[in-house]
Short mmCIF file of C-alpha atoms in Angstrom, two decimals:
data_model
loop_
_atom_site.label_atom_id
_atom_site.label_comp_id
_atom_site.label_asym_id
_atom_site.label_seq_id
_atom_site.Cartn_x
_atom_site.Cartn_y
_atom_site.Cartn_z
CA MET R 707 166.19 73.22 83.53
CA ASP R 708 163.44 70.84 82.42
CA ARG R 709 162.53 70.17 86.01
CA ALA R 710 162.26 73.91 86.71
CA ARG R 711 159.95 74.32 83.72
CA VAL R 712 157.76 71.48 84.90
CA VAL R 713 157.52 73.05 88.36
CA LYS R 714 156.74 76.44 86.84
CA ARG R 715 154.00 75.03 84.61
CA SER R 716 152.54 73.12 87.54
CA LEU R 717 152.43 76.28 89.62
CA GLU R 718 150.81 78.18 86.76
CA ARG R 719 148.14 75.49 86.43
CA ILE R 720 147.54 75.47 90.17
CA GLY R 721 147.33 79.26 90.18
CA GLY R 722 144.93 79.26 87.25
CA ALA R 723 142.76 76.64 88.89
CA ALA R 724 142.76 78.61 92.15
CA VAL R 725 141.69 81.77 90.34
CA ALA R 726 138.93 79.90 88.51
CA ILE R 727 137.70 78.31 91.74
CA GLY R 728 137.82 81.67 93.50
CA ALA R 729 135.87 83.36 90.70
CA ALA R 730 133.28 80.57 90.70
CA ALA R 731 132.95 80.78 94.49
CA LEU R 732 132.55 84.55 94.30
CA LYS R 733 129.93 84.27 91.56
CA PHE R 734 128.07 81.54 93.46
CA GLY R 735 128.22 83.58 96.64
CA PHE R 736 126.84 86.61 94.81
CA LEU R 737 123.99 84.60 93.30
CA PHE R 738 123.28 82.96 96.65
CA ALA R 739 123.15 86.34 98.38
CA LYS R 740 121.00 87.76 95.58
CA PHE R 741 118.36 85.05 95.64
CA PHE R 742 118.43 84.09 99.32
CA GLY R 743 119.44 87.44 100.82
CA PHE R 744 115.83 88.26 101.67
CA PHE R 745 115.47 85.15 103.83
CA ILE R 746 118.91 85.63 105.39
CA SER R 747 117.96 89.20 106.33
CA ALA R 748 114.58 88.07 107.65
CA ALA R 749 116.31 85.47 109.82
CA ALA R 750 118.82 88.05 111.10
CA TYR R 751 116.08 90.53 112.01
CA SER R 752 114.05 87.75 113.64
CA PHE R 753 117.03 86.83 115.81
CA TRP R 754 117.69 90.46 116.71
CA PHE R 755 114.09 91.29 117.63
CA HIS R 756 113.34 87.85 119.14
CA SER R 757 110.30 87.54 116.89
CA TRP R 758 110.20 85.78 113.54
CA THR R 759 106.96 87.53 112.55
CA PHE R 760 108.44 90.96 113.25
CA GLY R 761 111.72 90.11 111.52
CA PHE R 762 109.94 88.75 108.46
CA GLY R 763 107.64 91.78 108.37
CA LEU R 764 110.60 94.15 108.49
CA ALA R 765 112.27 92.34 105.59
CA VAL R 766 109.01 92.60 103.62
CA LEU R 767 108.83 96.36 104.21
CA ILE R 768 112.40 96.74 102.95
CA LEU R 769 111.47 94.67 99.90
CA VAL R 770 108.44 96.91 99.26
CA HIS R 771 110.73 99.96 99.36
CA GLU R 772 113.03 98.43 96.74
CA LEU R 773 110.05 97.37 94.62
CA GLY R 774 109.20 101.06 94.38
CA HIS R 775 112.52 101.70 92.64
CA ILE R 776 111.99 98.66 90.41
CA LEU R 777 108.45 99.61 89.36
CA GLU R 778 109.40 103.18 88.48
CA SER R 779 112.52 102.03 86.63
CA ARG R 780 110.53 99.55 84.56
CA ARG R 781 107.82 102.14 83.93
CA GLN R 782 110.53 104.26 82.36
CA GLY R 783 111.91 101.29 80.40
CA LEU R 784 115.16 101.11 82.38
CA LYS R 785 117.18 98.04 83.22
CA VAL R 786 117.10 97.32 86.95
CA SER R 787 118.42 94.47 89.08
CA TRP R 788 116.62 92.39 91.70
CA PRO R 789 117.20 93.73 95.25
CA MET R 790 120.41 92.68 96.98
CA PHE R 791 119.76 92.32 100.72
CA ILE R 792 122.44 92.97 103.33
CA PRO R 793 121.34 92.19 106.90
CA PHE R 794 121.13 95.34 109.08
CA PHE R 795 122.07 97.51 106.08
CA GLY R 796 118.83 97.16 104.15
CA ALA R 797 118.92 96.40 100.44
CA PHE R 798 119.69 98.06 97.14
CA VAL R 799 119.00 97.75 93.43
CA THR R 800 121.19 98.72 90.51
CA VAL R 801 119.53 100.96 87.94
CA GLN R 802 120.96 101.80 84.55
CA ARG R 803 120.69 105.60 84.70
CA ALA R 804 122.81 106.40 81.64
CA GLY R 805 121.09 109.01 79.49
CA LEU R 806 118.45 109.81 82.11
CA THR R 807 117.35 113.37 82.64
CA PRO R 808 117.75 114.62 86.23
CA PHE R 809 113.97 114.67 86.64
CA ARG R 810 113.53 111.03 85.60
CA SER R 811 116.44 109.98 87.78
CA GLY R 812 114.89 111.81 90.72
CA LEU R 813 111.58 110.01 90.18
CA VAL R 814 113.36 106.65 90.39
CA SER R 815 114.98 107.69 93.67
CA LEU R 816 111.72 109.00 95.17
CA ALA R 817 109.72 105.92 94.23
CA GLY R 818 111.40 103.78 96.90
CA PRO R 819 110.50 105.92 99.93
CA LEU R 820 107.04 106.63 98.48
CA VAL R 821 106.06 103.00 97.91
CA GLY R 822 107.87 101.91 101.07
CA SER R 823 105.87 104.41 103.12
CA ILE R 824 102.64 103.25 101.50
CA GLY R 825 103.56 99.74 102.61
CA ALA R 826 104.19 100.98 106.16
CA ALA R 827 100.84 102.82 106.07
CA VAL R 828 99.06 99.58 105.14
CA VAL R 829 100.70 97.86 108.12
CA TRP R 830 99.65 100.79 110.32
CA VAL R 831 96.01 100.58 109.21
CA VAL R 832 95.88 96.80 109.71
CA GLY R 833 97.54 97.16 113.11
CA SER R 834 95.08 99.84 114.19
CA MET R 835 92.09 97.79 113.07
CA ASN R 836 93.34 94.75 114.99
CA HIS R 837 94.76 96.67 117.97
CA SER R 838 98.14 95.05 117.30
CA ALA R 839 101.03 96.71 119.11
CA GLN R 840 103.46 94.63 117.07
CA LEU R 841 102.11 95.86 113.74
CA ASP R 842 102.05 99.45 115.02
CA ALA R 843 105.72 99.14 116.00
CA LEU R 844 106.53 97.57 112.63
CA ALA R 845 104.81 100.44 110.81
CA ASN R 846 106.77 102.94 112.91
CA ILE R 847 110.08 101.32 111.95
CA GLY R 848 108.97 101.27 108.32
CA PHE R 849 108.30 105.02 108.38
CA LEU R 850 111.60 105.57 110.21
CA LEU R 851 113.60 103.70 107.56
CA ASN R 852 111.94 105.61 104.72
CA ALA R 853 112.37 108.95 106.51
CA PHE R 854 116.06 108.14 107.00
CA ASN R 855 116.38 107.29 103.31
CA LEU R 856 115.01 110.72 102.42
CA LEU R 857 117.86 112.54 104.16
CA PRO R 858 119.84 114.55 101.57
CA ILE R 859 123.00 112.50 102.05
CA GLY R 860 124.91 111.26 99.01
CA PHE R 861 124.38 107.51 99.15
CA LEU R 862 120.73 107.67 100.30
CA ASP R 863 117.68 108.20 98.09
CA GLY R 864 117.37 111.75 99.40
CA GLY R 865 120.94 112.43 98.37
CA HIS R 866 120.26 111.21 94.84
CA VAL R 867 117.14 113.40 94.68
CA ALA R 868 119.08 116.43 95.92
CA GLU R 869 121.70 115.84 93.21
CA SER R 870 118.97 115.50 90.58
CA ILE R 871 117.43 118.80 91.71
CA ARG R 872 120.83 120.50 91.57
CA GLN R 873 121.49 119.18 88.07
CA ALA R 874 118.03 120.14 86.79
CA TRP R 875 118.53 123.66 88.18
CA ARG R 876 122.06 124.28 86.94
CA VAL R 877 123.06 121.85 84.19
CA PRO R 878 122.02 122.66 80.59
CA VAL R 879 119.77 120.14 78.85
CA ILE R 880 121.50 118.45 75.90
CA ARG R 881 119.54 117.05 72.96
CA PHE R 882 121.12 113.95 71.43
CA GLU R 883 120.60 112.43 68.00
CA GLY R 884 122.16 109.07 67.34
CA GLY R 885 124.25 109.40 70.47
CA VAL R 886 125.70 112.72 69.26
CA PRO R 887 124.98 115.97 71.19
CA MET R 888 123.16 118.30 68.79
CA GLN R 889 121.71 121.17 70.80
CA ALA R 890 121.95 122.62 74.31
CA PHE R 891 119.02 124.20 76.13
CA ALA R 892 118.80 126.19 79.33
CA PRO R 893 118.53 124.22 82.60
CA ASP R 894 115.03 122.83 83.16
CA ARG R 895 114.31 124.73 86.37
CA ALA R 896 110.58 124.01 86.21
CA ARG R 897 111.43 120.31 86.56
CA ALA R 898 113.76 121.14 89.44
CA VAL R 899 110.91 122.90 91.25
CA GLN R 900 108.53 120.00 90.57
CA LEU R 901 111.06 117.50 91.88
CA PHE R 902 111.68 119.57 95.00
CA ALA R 903 107.93 119.85 95.62
CA LEU R 904 107.53 116.07 95.31
CA TYR R 905 110.49 115.48 97.60
CA ALA R 906 109.27 117.95 100.22
CA GLY R 907 105.70 116.64 100.12
CA ILE R 908 106.74 113.01 100.53
CA ALA R 909 109.25 113.87 103.27
CA VAL R 910 106.69 115.86 105.29
CA ALA R 911 104.08 113.11 104.95
CA VAL R 912 106.52 110.39 106.03
CA VAL R 913 107.72 112.39 109.05
CA LEU R 914 104.13 113.07 110.13
CA CYS R 915 103.32 109.36 109.87
CA LEU R 916 106.49 108.57 111.81
CA LEU R 917 105.42 110.88 114.63
CA ALA R 918 101.86 109.54 114.59
CA THR R 919 103.03 105.93 115.00
CA ARG R 920 105.38 106.49 117.92
CA PRO R 921 105.12 103.41 120.16
CA ASN R 922 103.62 103.79 123.61
CA GLY R 923 105.66 101.30 125.56
CA ALA R 924 104.57 98.42 123.34
CA THR R 925 106.58 95.22 123.33
CA LEU R 926 107.35 93.03 120.39
#
């Protein structure tokens, strides 16, 4: 009996140690990916495109897109994480949206494609001034990624904006005091229209830039 207890306790200790090691490894892996994910993604894109300058530039454009979300979130006083990069899947940030109105949430979602497209436009201008086919191609991919993100699909920025527009149009506005709902107002449809106008304007501009930067047989 005593021997069985000793074996049981030993197994419990081993199991506890294994869980602790696994949790530490998972946490370390998460931190490693969080702080070095940008460079890992840049290396992956460089390998894929056979050009370290192009791969690094693409990673920078993705970072600029995420910085748009971060800047708007911080402007609104929201908690936001540093971008988590996943090679060939882009990057994402986590924003604390609890208590946000649909309009404010929509602004956070739109900020990424807006700032990301401005970054691509800067690359386009520099490429045109220097007659760089590589920079022109990089700008085109930047516009393509931001245009894709504006599609009204659930997990994309455009999907979040579409949901914000729907909520602003249909969901009553609740006034809270001390965390307690005190009064309900009619849906803020004026905000829904404003958000749709912003979304449509940005989407049209990005698509036009995408078409204007179509590569003409340029190589990387």
